[in-house]
Short mmCIF file of C-alpha atoms in Angstrom, two decimals:
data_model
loop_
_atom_site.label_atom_id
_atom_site.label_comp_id
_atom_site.label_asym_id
_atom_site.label_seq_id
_atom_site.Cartn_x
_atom_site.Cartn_y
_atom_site.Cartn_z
CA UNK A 30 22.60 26.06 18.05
CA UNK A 31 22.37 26.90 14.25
CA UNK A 32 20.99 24.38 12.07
CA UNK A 33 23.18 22.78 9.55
CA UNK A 34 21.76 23.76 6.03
CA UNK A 35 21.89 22.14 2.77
CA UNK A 36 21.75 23.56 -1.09
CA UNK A 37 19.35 21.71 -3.22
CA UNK A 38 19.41 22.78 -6.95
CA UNK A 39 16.52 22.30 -9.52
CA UNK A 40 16.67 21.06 -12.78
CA UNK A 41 16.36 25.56 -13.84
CA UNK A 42 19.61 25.38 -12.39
CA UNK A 43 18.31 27.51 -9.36
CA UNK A 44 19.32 26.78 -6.06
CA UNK A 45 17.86 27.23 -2.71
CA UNK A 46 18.62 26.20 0.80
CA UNK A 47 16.78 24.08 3.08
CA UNK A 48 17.79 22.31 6.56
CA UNK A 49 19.36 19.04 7.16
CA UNK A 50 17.08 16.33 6.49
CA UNK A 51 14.38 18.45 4.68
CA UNK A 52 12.13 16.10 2.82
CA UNK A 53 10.59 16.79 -1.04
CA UNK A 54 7.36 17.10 0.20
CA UNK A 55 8.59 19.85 1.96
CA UNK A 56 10.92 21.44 -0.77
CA UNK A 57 7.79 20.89 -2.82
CA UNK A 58 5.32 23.18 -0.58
CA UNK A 59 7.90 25.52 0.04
CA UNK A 60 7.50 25.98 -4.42
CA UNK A 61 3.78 25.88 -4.43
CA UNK A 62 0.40 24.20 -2.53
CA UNK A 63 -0.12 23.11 -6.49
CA UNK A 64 3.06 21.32 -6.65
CA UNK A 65 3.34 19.82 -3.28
CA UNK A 66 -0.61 18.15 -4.10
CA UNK A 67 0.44 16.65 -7.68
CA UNK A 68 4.02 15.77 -6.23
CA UNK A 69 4.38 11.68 -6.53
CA UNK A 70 7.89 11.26 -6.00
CA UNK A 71 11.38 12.82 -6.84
CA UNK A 72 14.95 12.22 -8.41
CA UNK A 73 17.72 13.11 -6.02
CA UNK A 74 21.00 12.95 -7.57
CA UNK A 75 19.40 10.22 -10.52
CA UNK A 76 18.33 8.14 -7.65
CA UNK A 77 14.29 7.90 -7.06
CA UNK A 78 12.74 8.76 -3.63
CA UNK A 79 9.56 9.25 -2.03
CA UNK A 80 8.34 11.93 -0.95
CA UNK A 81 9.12 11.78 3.38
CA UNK A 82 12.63 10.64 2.76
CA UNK A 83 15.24 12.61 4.27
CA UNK A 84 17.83 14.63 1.99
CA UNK A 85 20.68 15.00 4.38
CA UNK A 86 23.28 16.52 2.00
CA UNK A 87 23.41 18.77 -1.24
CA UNK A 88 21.76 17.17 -4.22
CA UNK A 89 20.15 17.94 -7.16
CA UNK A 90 16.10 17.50 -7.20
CA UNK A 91 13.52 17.60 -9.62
CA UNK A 92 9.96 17.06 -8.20
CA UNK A 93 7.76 14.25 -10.02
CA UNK A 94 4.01 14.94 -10.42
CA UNK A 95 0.89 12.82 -11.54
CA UNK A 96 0.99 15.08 -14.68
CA UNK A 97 3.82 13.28 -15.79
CA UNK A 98 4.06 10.16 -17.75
CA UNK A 99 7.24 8.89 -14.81
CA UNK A 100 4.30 10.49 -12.16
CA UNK A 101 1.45 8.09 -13.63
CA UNK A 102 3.59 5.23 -13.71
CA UNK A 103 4.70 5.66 -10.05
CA UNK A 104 0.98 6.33 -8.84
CA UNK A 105 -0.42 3.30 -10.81
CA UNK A 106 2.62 1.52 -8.87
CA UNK A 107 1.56 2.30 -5.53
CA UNK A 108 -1.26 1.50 -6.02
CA UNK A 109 -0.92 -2.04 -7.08
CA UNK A 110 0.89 -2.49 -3.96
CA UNK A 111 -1.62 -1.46 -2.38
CA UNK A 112 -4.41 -3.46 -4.16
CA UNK A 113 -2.67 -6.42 -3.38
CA UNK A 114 -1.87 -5.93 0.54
CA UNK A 115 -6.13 -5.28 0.79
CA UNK A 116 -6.69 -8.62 -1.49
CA UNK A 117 -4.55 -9.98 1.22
CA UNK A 118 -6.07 -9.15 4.29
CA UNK A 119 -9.44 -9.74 2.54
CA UNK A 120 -8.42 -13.47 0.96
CA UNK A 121 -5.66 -14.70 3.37
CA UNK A 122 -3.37 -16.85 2.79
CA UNK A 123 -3.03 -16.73 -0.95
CA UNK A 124 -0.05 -16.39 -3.48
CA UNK A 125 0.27 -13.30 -5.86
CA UNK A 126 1.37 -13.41 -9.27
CA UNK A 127 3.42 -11.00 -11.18
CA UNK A 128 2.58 -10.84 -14.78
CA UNK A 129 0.44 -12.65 -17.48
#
């Protein structure tokens, strides 16, 4: 049984193909080792993804890395989820605020 295949273009305007539920972490290693370690996050079709969600039809992708100022912002994102899920476990039951 042939895999179904889907055509992902880039923001070049090059376009490659890729199998059915490929994720960008994936489309990003199959570019470069560089790109797939600085990858963050990507826009599919304007929408924003991470980087293990499946792409299950054609889009149009453009990779996101921690170079960019969209990258940084998504990183430092993360990782105030994250800061606050470990003050959780570590505190209890508290309430987090959002802003000054």
């Amino acid at each position: 049984m042939k895999e179904q295949m889907i055509e992902i273009k880039f923001p070049d305007g090059s376009v490659k193909e890729f199998v059915n539920g490929v994720t960008l972490e994936e489309i990003a290693g199959s570019i470069s080792s560089s790109l797939k370690k600085k990858a963050v996050a990507g826009k599919v079709n304007d929408g924003l993804y991470d980087l293990r969600r499946n792409i299950e039809e054609n889009a149009e992708v453009e990779i996101m890395t921690i170079d960019s100022n969209e990258g940084v912002e998504i990183a430092r994102h993360s990782a105030a989820h994250i800061l606050a899920q470990a003050v959780k476990r570590l505190y209890g039951d508290i309430n987090l605020g959002v802003g000054p």
